[in-house]
Amino acid sequence: MGQTLTEQILDDHLVEGELEPGEEIGIEIDQVLAQDTTGTMVWLQFEALELDEVQTELAAQYCDHQTYQFDFKNTDDHRFLRSAAGTYGAYFSRPGNGICHNVHKENFAAPGKTLLGSDSHTPTPGGLGQLAIGAGGLDISVAMGGGAYYVEMPEVVNVRLEGELPEWSSAKDVILEMLRRLSVKGGVGKVFEYTGPGVETLSVPERTTITNMGTELGATSSIFPTDAKTEDYLARQGREDEYVELSPDEDAEYADEIVIDLSEIEPLVAMPSMPDKVVPVREVAGESVEQVMVGSCTNGGYEDILPAAKMLKGREINMKTEMIVAPGSKQASEILARQGWTAEMMAAGVNFSEATCGACIGIGHVPSSDSVSVRTFNRNFEGRSGIEDDSVFLSSPEVAAAAAIKGELIDPRDLAEELGDLEAPGVELPEKYDGSKTDIIEPEEAVDDGLVKGPNIGSAPIGEPLESDIQGEVLLKMQDNITTDHIIPATSDILKYRSNIEKLSEFTLSRVDDTFAQRALDSPGGVLVAGENYGQGSSREHAAMCPQFLGIEAVLAQSFARIHKANLFNFGIVPLAIDEDTYAKIEQGDDVEIVTDVAEAVASGETEFTIRVNDDWEATAELDASERERGILKAGGKLRLTKEQYANEGSSGATPADD
Ligand code: MIC
Ligand code: SF4
């Protein structure tokens, strides 16, 4: 039987297990990336593992999320990251050089290679035929030390693209259409592999918009085959020698097939406050818009900003609307500036930001109260923009620019008709991506040799071995789709404590209940209860570290998001699945006891755990864990276990990936 492209790449990198959906596999990692807000823990854990050099072909450390450096703590984090990259042998991308996914795509993404990144949108270079996966920081540290990365073998779904996008419809609308059809949990345990005649109609930047936002489906990754368009893109980046032709075997078998006729895609928006609340723009036209933002790792490229710039040329944005362009990379900013587009946008009323994540997580450009913001970003989880009860719509750059011109949501086709002289901008790549490389420091050029830590930089917490008894109060009962932004928000007042777990823990679940952290600290242990898809969104391992710090021993949820579940294992919290009835019956404040000897049951491979509630009724909770994950739980987390393993083996990084 032939292989899908995903299977081919996994097969090439397989060090353990079999490519059977649902089975755990271990794969060798070629490249890793980390960003500033997850990166500090990545390197603190690398240090705790007593590793001395990066073992992967390439490691890149970016500073992109909090580049405004409001607080010396951010700047100290950036300096620490530069020193860690220099000390251990990683590339360092300076603050303001751009968002990790954009800069990685431009400089390092390579077809056929594996990439592991401590950010959930790591799958972005899937648009170039790279198999890229997001994970928690500790998994990055271990992979960087030469260890294999373990993941459940996903089901590979064929997304067959037919036809060609009509004018005014864009790649963003394709991924919004996927979200409309499948929802934010429709991709859990899956890789979406794009095939069909529609593929060659899309440029690489359009493909990466789709693979980037595949994360919002909960997918493990998304990938495109490579072709002349990929080769052309790499050539324009000056990296044509990295091109490799890749396609699925002709007789490849997929777990499922989805057909999208590109010619039927129309301009869409995701309504507040979930990326899957997707409707045609025409359905919400007329909604007054106070703020428009073009940027982010989804639509912050040169090719994304240019359409908006073309639409704005010679016009002015509406008086009541503010428009901000935050490019995804300095490369994009520099080329747009050299071509004069930045000036055109400024003349139209646009405010131009440095290349950063910033507003995407509520750092700067927070919308005013009771107002609508239209953003070309990938997430609009409630409160993420920096204000509670926000009203953020997600759209393509074309829809965003149309809203800025009109001052309200409008289908750009209707605006074109209204204005008479507005042409569809289409997608255009620059002849050469000739931005400067000044902001990338190569390992050989390292500025520091030795870690430089400011006073806010703590150490990586090491857990205690799993106990036999787990008993405690349900400290919080939550609904479906709780995001990591709920668990540990990423706004600037909180983000500065990413290297200080004790302080950061004070904000745990504050977006759901601001009394939670103190209640958890005051109680001896405790459990959390949640509905479906608990922990969706980001890769931030802090969403497991902080609950662990507060004494949470188990999470009972109807289902878990992939990366967060792995993070719970990594930090020794037991993730147990409960059914709908148990979820409905259990209440906040109830006393829960896991009747079994937990440490023993986890170790012996037990899948069913009896829970007794209020000494009154019982239910069954399930532990879906591989032998490896059980070992991690029992040891009290992956850091303790890996340290023990290294000590026993007498070397570092001695894992199957080195064999
Ligand atoms: C996000 O988009 O939520 C983030 C901020 O990039 C996170 C990473 C983090 O929390 O630092 C992600 O997507 O993993
Ligand atoms: Fe940055 Fe937003 Fe992309 Fe996360 S989703 S990497 S915060 S731009």
XYZ file of C-alpha atoms in Angstrom, residues 179-180 184 269-279 380 393:
16
model
C -13.263 25.617 10.600
C -16.874 26.261 9.645
C -12.229 23.811 16.767
C -15.341 35.948 8.930
C -15.096 34.142 12.272
C -17.372 35.934 14.685
C -16.569 36.604 18.333
C -15.258 34.698 20.225
C -14.237 31.401 18.636
C -12.387 30.758 15.372
C -15.056 28.301 14.225
C -18.012 30.706 14.434
C -17.664 31.286 10.723
C -20.205 33.042 8.476
C -10.321 35.483 18.885
C -13.787 39.152 14.155
